[in-house]
PDB file of C-alpha atoms in Angstrom:
ATOM      1  CA  UNK A   1      96.937 114.654  13.851  1.00  0.00           C
ATOM      2  CA  UNK A   2      98.224 111.200  12.990  1.00  0.00           C
ATOM      3  CA  UNK A   3      99.467 110.654  16.554  1.00  0.00           C
ATOM      4  CA  UNK A   4      95.991 111.435  17.880  1.00  0.00           C
ATOM      5  CA  UNK A   5      94.437 108.997  15.414  1.00  0.00           C
ATOM      6  CA  UNK A   6      96.973 106.347  16.414  1.00  0.00           C
ATOM      7  CA  UNK A   7      96.203 107.016  20.077  1.00  0.00           C
ATOM      8  CA  UNK A   8      92.468 106.600  19.483  1.00  0.00           C
ATOM      9  CA  UNK A   9      93.082 103.380  17.554  1.00  0.00           C
ATOM     10  CA  UNK A  10      95.186 102.031  20.427  1.00  0.00           C
ATOM     11  CA  UNK A  11      92.416 102.902  22.876  1.00  0.00           C
ATOM     12  CA  UNK A  12      89.824 101.080  20.819  1.00  0.00           C
ATOM     13  CA  UNK A  13      92.082  98.044  20.484  1.00  0.00           C
ATOM     14  CA  UNK A  14      92.516  98.022  24.270  1.00  0.00           C
ATOM     15  CA  UNK A  15      88.744  98.110  24.748  1.00  0.00           C
ATOM     16  CA  UNK A  16      88.543 101.747  25.816  1.00  0.00           C
ATOM     17  CA  UNK A  17      85.878 104.154  24.684  1.00  0.00           C
ATOM     18  CA  UNK A  18      85.407 107.623  23.357  1.00  0.00           C
ATOM     19  CA  UNK A  19      83.695 110.129  25.603  1.00  0.00           C
ATOM     20  CA  UNK A  20      81.041 110.373  22.898  1.00  0.00           C
ATOM     21  CA  UNK A  21      80.174 106.708  23.494  1.00  0.00           C
ATOM     22  CA  UNK A  22      79.828 107.303  27.242  1.00  0.00           C
ATOM     23  CA  UNK A  23      77.724 110.419  26.715  1.00  0.00           C
ATOM     24  CA  UNK A  24      75.598 108.388  24.337  1.00  0.00           C
ATOM     25  CA  UNK A  25      74.927 105.964  27.185  1.00  0.00           C
ATOM     26  CA  UNK A  26      74.112 108.851  29.510  1.00  0.00           C
ATOM     27  CA  UNK A  27      71.526 110.270  27.123  1.00  0.00           C
ATOM     28  CA  UNK A  28      70.154 106.943  25.926  1.00  0.00           C
ATOM     29  CA  UNK A  29      67.711 104.363  27.320  1.00  0.00           C
ATOM     30  CA  UNK A  30      68.572 102.959  30.734  1.00  0.00           C
ATOM     31  CA  UNK A  31      68.241  99.436  29.401  1.00  0.00           C
ATOM     32  CA  UNK A  32      71.110 100.170  27.015  1.00  0.00           C
ATOM     33  CA  UNK A  33      73.217 101.243  29.998  1.00  0.00           C
ATOM     34  CA  UNK A  34      72.431  97.984  31.802  1.00  0.00           C
ATOM     35  CA  UNK A  35      73.201  95.879  28.720  1.00  0.00           C
ATOM     36  CA  UNK A  36      76.463  97.723  28.016  1.00  0.00           C
ATOM     37  CA  UNK A  37      77.655  97.406  31.614  1.00  0.00           C
ATOM     38  CA  UNK A  38      76.838  93.699  31.608  1.00  0.00           C
ATOM     39  CA  UNK A  39      78.664  93.233  28.318  1.00  0.00           C
ATOM     40  CA  UNK A  40      81.738  94.940  29.795  1.00  0.00           C
ATOM     41  CA  UNK A  41      81.451  92.806  32.977  1.00  0.00           C
ATOM     42  CA  UNK A  42      81.016  95.941  35.066  1.00  0.00           C
ATOM     43  CA  UNK A  43      77.855  94.632  36.737  1.00  0.00           C
ATOM     44  CA  UNK A  44      76.522  91.130  37.339  1.00  0.00           C
ATOM     45  CA  UNK A  45      74.614  89.431  34.536  1.00  0.00           C
ATOM     46  CA  UNK A  46      72.530  87.415  36.997  1.00  0.00           C
ATOM     47  CA  UNK A  47      71.918  86.870  40.692  1.00  0.00           C
ATOM     48  CA  UNK A  48      70.711  83.854  42.634  1.00  0.00           C
ATOM     49  CA  UNK A  49      68.120  84.513  45.311  1.00  0.00           C
ATOM     50  CA  UNK A  50      69.570  83.804  48.777  1.00  0.00           C
ATOM     51  CA  UNK A  51      66.156  82.595  49.984  1.00  0.00           C
ATOM     52  CA  UNK A  52      65.218  80.047  47.313  1.00  0.00           C
ATOM     53  CA  UNK A  53      68.410  79.549  45.245  1.00  0.00           C
ATOM     54  CA  UNK A  54      66.583  80.456  42.039  1.00  0.00           C
ATOM     55  CA  UNK A  55      67.701  83.089  39.565  1.00  0.00           C
ATOM     56  CA  UNK A  56      66.371  86.548  40.317  1.00  0.00           C
ATOM     57  CA  UNK A  57      64.526  88.549  37.664  1.00  0.00           C
ATOM     58  CA  UNK A  58      65.701  91.905  36.365  1.00  0.00           C
ATOM     59  CA  UNK A  59      62.645  94.145  36.664  1.00  0.00           C
ATOM     60  CA  UNK A  60      62.101  97.671  35.435  1.00  0.00           C
ATOM     61  CA  UNK A  61      61.693 100.258  38.202  1.00  0.00           C
ATOM     62  CA  UNK A  62      61.038 103.839  37.139  1.00  0.00           C
ATOM     63  CA  UNK A  63      61.619 105.236  40.639  1.00  0.00           C
ATOM     64  CA  UNK A  64      65.291 104.217  40.648  1.00  0.00           C
ATOM     65  CA  UNK A  65      68.131 106.082  38.962  1.00  0.00           C
ATOM     66  CA  UNK A  66      69.302 102.848  37.331  1.00  0.00           C
ATOM     67  CA  UNK A  67      65.816 102.053  36.025  1.00  0.00           C
ATOM     68  CA  UNK A  68      66.100  98.361  36.938  1.00  0.00           C
ATOM     69  CA  UNK A  69      66.421  96.149  40.009  1.00  0.00           C
ATOM     70  CA  UNK A  70      66.925  92.439  40.677  1.00  0.00           C
ATOM     71  CA  UNK A  71      63.869  90.849  42.322  1.00  0.00           C
ATOM     72  CA  UNK A  72      62.654  87.489  43.550  1.00  0.00           C
ATOM     73  CA  UNK A  73      59.089  87.204  44.816  1.00  0.00           C
ATOM     74  CA  UNK A  74      57.491  83.994  45.991  1.00  0.00           C
ATOM     75  CA  UNK A  75      54.119  83.311  47.621  1.00  0.00           C
ATOM     76  CA  UNK A  76      52.898  80.491  49.838  1.00  0.00           C
ATOM     77  CA  UNK A  77      55.461  78.384  51.628  1.00  0.00           C
ATOM     78  CA  UNK A  78      58.802  80.170  51.961  1.00  0.00           C
ATOM     79  CA  UNK A  79      57.160  83.411  50.828  1.00  0.00           C
ATOM     80  CA  UNK A  80      59.637  86.224  50.291  1.00  0.00           C
ATOM     81  CA  UNK A  81      60.220  89.384  48.323  1.00  0.00           C
ATOM     82  CA  UNK A  82      63.925  90.080  47.935  1.00  0.00           C
ATOM     83  CA  UNK A  83      65.432  92.959  45.990  1.00  0.00           C
ATOM     84  CA  UNK A  84      69.015  93.644  45.014  1.00  0.00           C
ATOM     85  CA  UNK A  85      70.517  96.689  43.341  1.00  0.00           C
ATOM     86  CA  UNK A  86      72.084  96.205  39.917  1.00  0.00           C
ATOM     87  CA  UNK A  87      75.112  98.013  41.396  1.00  0.00           C
ATOM     88  CA  UNK A  88      75.681  95.436  44.132  1.00  0.00           C
ATOM     89  CA  UNK A  89      79.352  94.482  44.356  1.00  0.00           C
ATOM     90  CA  UNK A  90      80.355  96.712  41.443  1.00  0.00           C
ATOM     91  CA  UNK A  91      82.423  99.838  40.759  1.00  0.00           C
ATOM     92  CA  UNK A  92      79.171 101.829  40.915  1.00  0.00           C
ATOM     93  CA  UNK A  93      77.917 100.598  44.294  1.00  0.00           C
ATOM     94  CA  UNK A  94      79.017 103.503  46.506  1.00  0.00           C
ATOM     95  CA  UNK A  95      78.291 106.325  44.075  1.00  0.00           C
ATOM     96  CA  UNK A  96      75.258 108.585  43.857  1.00  0.00           C
ATOM     97  CA  UNK A  97      76.118 109.445  40.250  1.00  0.00           C
ATOM     98  CA  UNK A  98      74.467 107.624  37.380  1.00  0.00           C
ATOM     99  CA  UNK A  99      76.413 104.711  35.931  1.00  0.00           C
ATOM    100  CA  UNK A 100      77.328 106.628  32.735  1.00  0.00           C
ATOM    101  CA  UNK A 101      78.503 109.550  34.883  1.00  0.00           C
ATOM    102  CA  UNK A 102      80.705 107.205  36.910  1.00  0.00           C
ATOM    103  CA  UNK A 103      82.204 105.866  33.677  1.00  0.00           C
ATOM    104  CA  UNK A 104      82.726 109.390  32.338  1.00  0.00           C
ATOM    105  CA  UNK A 105      84.415 110.444  35.556  1.00  0.00           C
ATOM    106  CA  UNK A 106      86.616 107.335  35.557  1.00  0.00           C
ATOM    107  CA  UNK A 107      87.650 108.061  31.967  1.00  0.00           C
ATOM    108  CA  UNK A 108      88.540 111.659  32.876  1.00  0.00           C
ATOM    109  CA  UNK A 109      90.455 110.514  35.966  1.00  0.00           C
ATOM    110  CA  UNK A 110      92.505 108.051  33.923  1.00  0.00           C
ATOM    111  CA  UNK A 111      93.262 110.909  31.517  1.00  0.00           C
ATOM    112  CA  UNK A 112      94.505 113.007  34.491  1.00  0.00           C
ATOM    113  CA  UNK A 113      91.904 115.685  33.847  1.00  0.00           C
ATOM    114  CA  UNK A 114      91.994 118.657  36.225  1.00  0.00           C
ATOM    115  CA  UNK A 115      89.397 119.088  38.969  1.00  0.00           C
ATOM    116  CA  UNK A 116      88.278 122.391  37.481  1.00  0.00           C
ATOM    117  CA  UNK A 117      87.623 120.850  34.081  1.00  0.00           C
ATOM    118  CA  UNK A 118      85.645 117.944  35.572  1.00  0.00           C
ATOM    119  CA  UNK A 119      83.557 120.304  37.726  1.00  0.00           C
ATOM    120  CA  UNK A 120      82.653 122.307  34.636  1.00  0.00           C
ATOM    121  CA  UNK A 121      82.182 119.308  32.340  1.00  0.00           C
ATOM    122  CA  UNK A 122      80.064 117.187  34.687  1.00  0.00           C
ATOM    123  CA  UNK A 123      78.322 119.951  36.653  1.00  0.00           C
ATOM    124  CA  UNK A 124      79.355 118.518  40.021  1.00  0.00           C
ATOM    125  CA  UNK A 125      80.949 120.127  43.069  1.00  0.00           C
ATOM    126  CA  UNK A 126      84.694 120.112  43.655  1.00  0.00           C
ATOM    127  CA  UNK A 127      84.336 118.103  46.918  1.00  0.00           C
ATOM    128  CA  UNK A 128      82.557 115.426  44.872  1.00  0.00           C
ATOM    129  CA  UNK A 129      85.434 115.356  42.386  1.00  0.00           C
ATOM    130  CA  UNK A 130      88.012 115.162  45.180  1.00  0.00           C
ATOM    131  CA  UNK A 131      86.125 112.310  46.853  1.00  0.00           C
ATOM    132  CA  UNK A 132      85.754 110.395  43.589  1.00  0.00           C
ATOM    133  CA  UNK A 133      89.439 110.752  42.747  1.00  0.00           C
ATOM    134  CA  UNK A 134      90.383 109.631  46.244  1.00  0.00           C
ATOM    135  CA  UNK A 135      88.140 106.587  45.861  1.00  0.00           C
ATOM    136  CA  UNK A 136      89.775 105.698  42.526  1.00  0.00           C
ATOM    137  CA  UNK A 137      93.249 105.981  44.048  1.00  0.00           C
ATOM    138  CA  UNK A 138      92.279 103.837  47.029  1.00  0.00           C
ATOM    139  CA  UNK A 139      90.960 101.089  44.754  1.00  0.00           C
ATOM    140  CA  UNK A 140      94.196 101.175  42.752  1.00  0.00           C
ATOM    141  CA  UNK A 141      96.286 100.988  45.928  1.00  0.00           C
ATOM    142  CA  UNK A 142      94.246  98.015  47.153  1.00  0.00           C
ATOM    143  CA  UNK A 143      94.813  96.202  43.858  1.00  0.00           C
ATOM    144  CA  UNK A 144      98.541  96.948  43.892  1.00  0.00           C
ATOM    145  CA  UNK A 145      98.864  95.711  47.474  1.00  0.00           C
ATOM    146  CA  UNK A 146      97.128  92.455  46.562  1.00  0.00           C
ATOM    147  CA  UNK A 147      99.433  92.012  43.569  1.00  0.00           C
ATOM    148  CA  UNK A 148     102.672  92.701  45.448  1.00  0.00           C
ATOM    149  CA  UNK A 149     105.559  90.325  44.781  1.00  0.00           C
ATOM    150  CA  UNK A 150     109.220  89.918  45.667  1.00  0.00           C
ATOM    151  CA  UNK A 151     111.483  92.084  43.534  1.00  0.00           C
ATOM    152  CA  UNK A 152     115.053  92.486  42.437  1.00  0.00           C
ATOM    153  CA  UNK A 153     118.137  90.343  42.680  1.00  0.00           C
ATOM    154  CA  UNK A 154     121.792  90.834  41.831  1.00  0.00           C
ATOM    155  CA  UNK A 155     122.146  93.532  39.174  1.00  0.00           C
ATOM    156  CA  UNK A 156     118.618  94.855  39.709  1.00  0.00           C
ATOM    157  CA  UNK A 157     117.601  98.230  41.142  1.00  0.00           C
ATOM    158  CA  UNK A 158     114.554  98.743  43.352  1.00  0.00           C
ATOM    159  CA  UNK A 159     113.390 102.189  44.428  1.00  0.00           C
ATOM    160  CA  UNK A 160     111.488 102.341  47.725  1.00  0.00           C
ATOM    161  CA  UNK A 161     109.440 105.134  49.237  1.00  0.00           C
ATOM    162  CA  UNK A 162     106.508 105.828  51.535  1.00  0.00           C
ATOM    163  CA  UNK A 163     103.388 107.941  51.211  1.00  0.00           C
ATOM    164  CA  UNK A 164     100.245 108.663  53.166  1.00  0.00           C
ATOM    165  CA  UNK A 165      96.908 107.953  51.540  1.00  0.00           C
ATOM    166  CA  UNK A 166      94.135 109.874  53.275  1.00  0.00           C
ATOM    167  CA  UNK A 167      90.770 108.182  52.946  1.00  0.00           C
ATOM    168  CA  UNK A 168      87.634 110.217  52.357  1.00  0.00           C
ATOM    169  CA  UNK A 169      84.104 108.982  52.843  1.00  0.00           C
ATOM    170  CA  UNK A 170      82.810 108.561  49.328  1.00  0.00           C
ATOM    171  CA  UNK A 171      80.683 111.590  48.426  1.00  0.00           C
ATOM    172  CA  UNK A 172      80.516 112.708  52.080  1.00  0.00           C
ATOM    173  CA  UNK A 173      83.139 115.438  51.945  1.00  0.00           C
ATOM    174  CA  UNK A 174      84.704 114.568  55.311  1.00  0.00           C
ATOM    175  CA  UNK A 175      88.316 113.536  55.630  1.00  0.00           C
ATOM    176  CA  UNK A 176      89.049 110.550  57.843  1.00  0.00           C
ATOM    177  CA  UNK A 177      92.332 109.127  59.063  1.00  0.00           C
ATOM    178  CA  UNK A 178      94.602 107.875  56.320  1.00  0.00           C
ATOM    179  CA  UNK A 179      97.199 105.115  56.173  1.00  0.00           C
ATOM    180  CA  UNK A 180     100.904 105.133  55.461  1.00  0.00           C
ATOM    181  CA  UNK A 181     101.848 102.916  52.543  1.00  0.00           C
ATOM    182  CA  UNK A 182     105.402 101.681  52.019  1.00  0.00           C
ATOM    183  CA  UNK A 183     106.390 100.289  48.660  1.00  0.00           C
ATOM    184  CA  UNK A 184     108.940  99.788  45.957  1.00  0.00           C
ATOM    185  CA  UNK A 185     109.240  99.521  42.202  1.00  0.00           C
ATOM    186  CA  UNK A 186     111.838  97.656  40.180  1.00  0.00           C
ATOM    187  CA  UNK A 187     113.526  99.605  37.426  1.00  0.00           C
ATOM    188  CA  UNK A 188     113.026  98.112  34.009  1.00  0.00           C
ATOM    189  CA  UNK A 189     110.345  95.564  34.843  1.00  0.00           C
ATOM    190  CA  UNK A 190     108.050  98.029  36.673  1.00  0.00           C
ATOM    191  CA  UNK A 191     107.106  95.208  39.051  1.00  0.00           C
ATOM    192  CA  UNK A 192     106.186  96.533  42.477  1.00  0.00           C
ATOM    193  CA  UNK A 193     105.223  95.853  46.057  1.00  0.00           C
ATOM    194  CA  UNK A 194     103.139  97.939  48.440  1.00  0.00           C
ATOM    195  CA  UNK A 195     101.912  97.396  51.965  1.00  0.00           C
ATOM    196  CA  UNK A 196     100.167  99.404  54.663  1.00  0.00           C
ATOM    197  CA  UNK A 197     102.385 100.071  57.691  1.00  0.00           C
ATOM    198  CA  UNK A 198     101.260 100.763  61.240  1.00  0.00           C
ATOM    199  CA  UNK A 199     104.484 102.590  62.047  1.00  0.00           C
ATOM    200  CA  UNK A 200     107.366 103.989  60.009  1.00  0.00           C
ATOM    201  CA  UNK A 201     110.270 102.999  62.205  1.00  0.00           C
ATOM    202  CA  UNK A 202     113.496 101.863  60.577  1.00  0.00           C
ATOM    203  CA  UNK A 203     113.016  98.373  61.995  1.00  0.00           C
ATOM    204  CA  UNK A 204     109.575  98.007  60.409  1.00  0.00           C
ATOM    205  CA  UNK A 205     110.647  99.288  56.990  1.00  0.00           C
ATOM    206  CA  UNK A 206     113.788  97.135  56.973  1.00  0.00           C
ATOM    207  CA  UNK A 207     111.772  93.999  57.744  1.00  0.00           C
ATOM    208  CA  UNK A 208     109.311  94.782  54.943  1.00  0.00           C
ATOM    209  CA  UNK A 209     112.190  95.440  52.548  1.00  0.00           C
ATOM    210  CA  UNK A 210     113.713  92.061  53.430  1.00  0.00           C
ATOM    211  CA  UNK A 211     110.352  90.420  52.786  1.00  0.00           C
ATOM    212  CA  UNK A 212     109.809  91.962  49.348  1.00  0.00           C
ATOM    213  CA  UNK A 213     113.322  92.601  47.986  1.00  0.00           C
ATOM    214  CA  UNK A 214     115.754  89.839  47.017  1.00  0.00           C
ATOM    215  CA  UNK A 215     119.263  89.821  48.547  1.00  0.00           C
ATOM    216  CA  UNK A 216     121.892  91.497  46.374  1.00  0.00           C
ATOM    217  CA  UNK A 217     119.478  94.107  45.032  1.00  0.00           C
ATOM    218  CA  UNK A 218     120.576  97.736  44.791  1.00  0.00           C
ATOM    219  CA  UNK A 219     118.006  99.617  46.859  1.00  0.00           C
ATOM    220  CA  UNK A 220     117.460 103.352  46.408  1.00  0.00           C
ATOM    221  CA  UNK A 221     115.459 105.197  49.040  1.00  0.00           C
ATOM    222  CA  UNK A 222     114.251 108.674  49.974  1.00  0.00           C
ATOM    223  CA  UNK A 223     112.786 107.390  53.252  1.00  0.00           C
TER     224      UNK A 223
END
């Protein structure tokens, strides 16, 4: 029991949330969802109109799932009526789920919850769960690739491997061609590098290893 309490305390200290908090958002006013997402920097707090360079207004819109939309409407000279989704450029942009549902799913994915449990808990189809998990993995891979750095050195051990990440169209249920990713992780520091490879020939992988692994490093490979 104490370990669970300690785990919850660590989550709260790290800025994570109980499922009860996320379900509270799901069942609460949509304005509370907007405010909470803005507070957590999950969606933009403001937008500037591309037509007049003035701040857009956040207007209520009962016909939208999110309940609100960014708008800028001007009459007369330079008349325009521009709208922008509150999801624009955010984690929620490509999803048809509500924002609280996306957060709930993300929480369950981080917790390595099974597909069957998520299907039952969220009342969604298994293809939707598979697509969402694939999307989460792809975002993580993109972030890791961007953060890749040179590893190792004399006395250090770097493990290298390759894997194929098959992309799925988000919430479409159709598999499209994936990409091979080659990467490595340094024992002890957990620093890593990853990159997408067009081919998996020895020459290509050796050149990438030279680029990302310092001379004198002990390299372990299953490739």
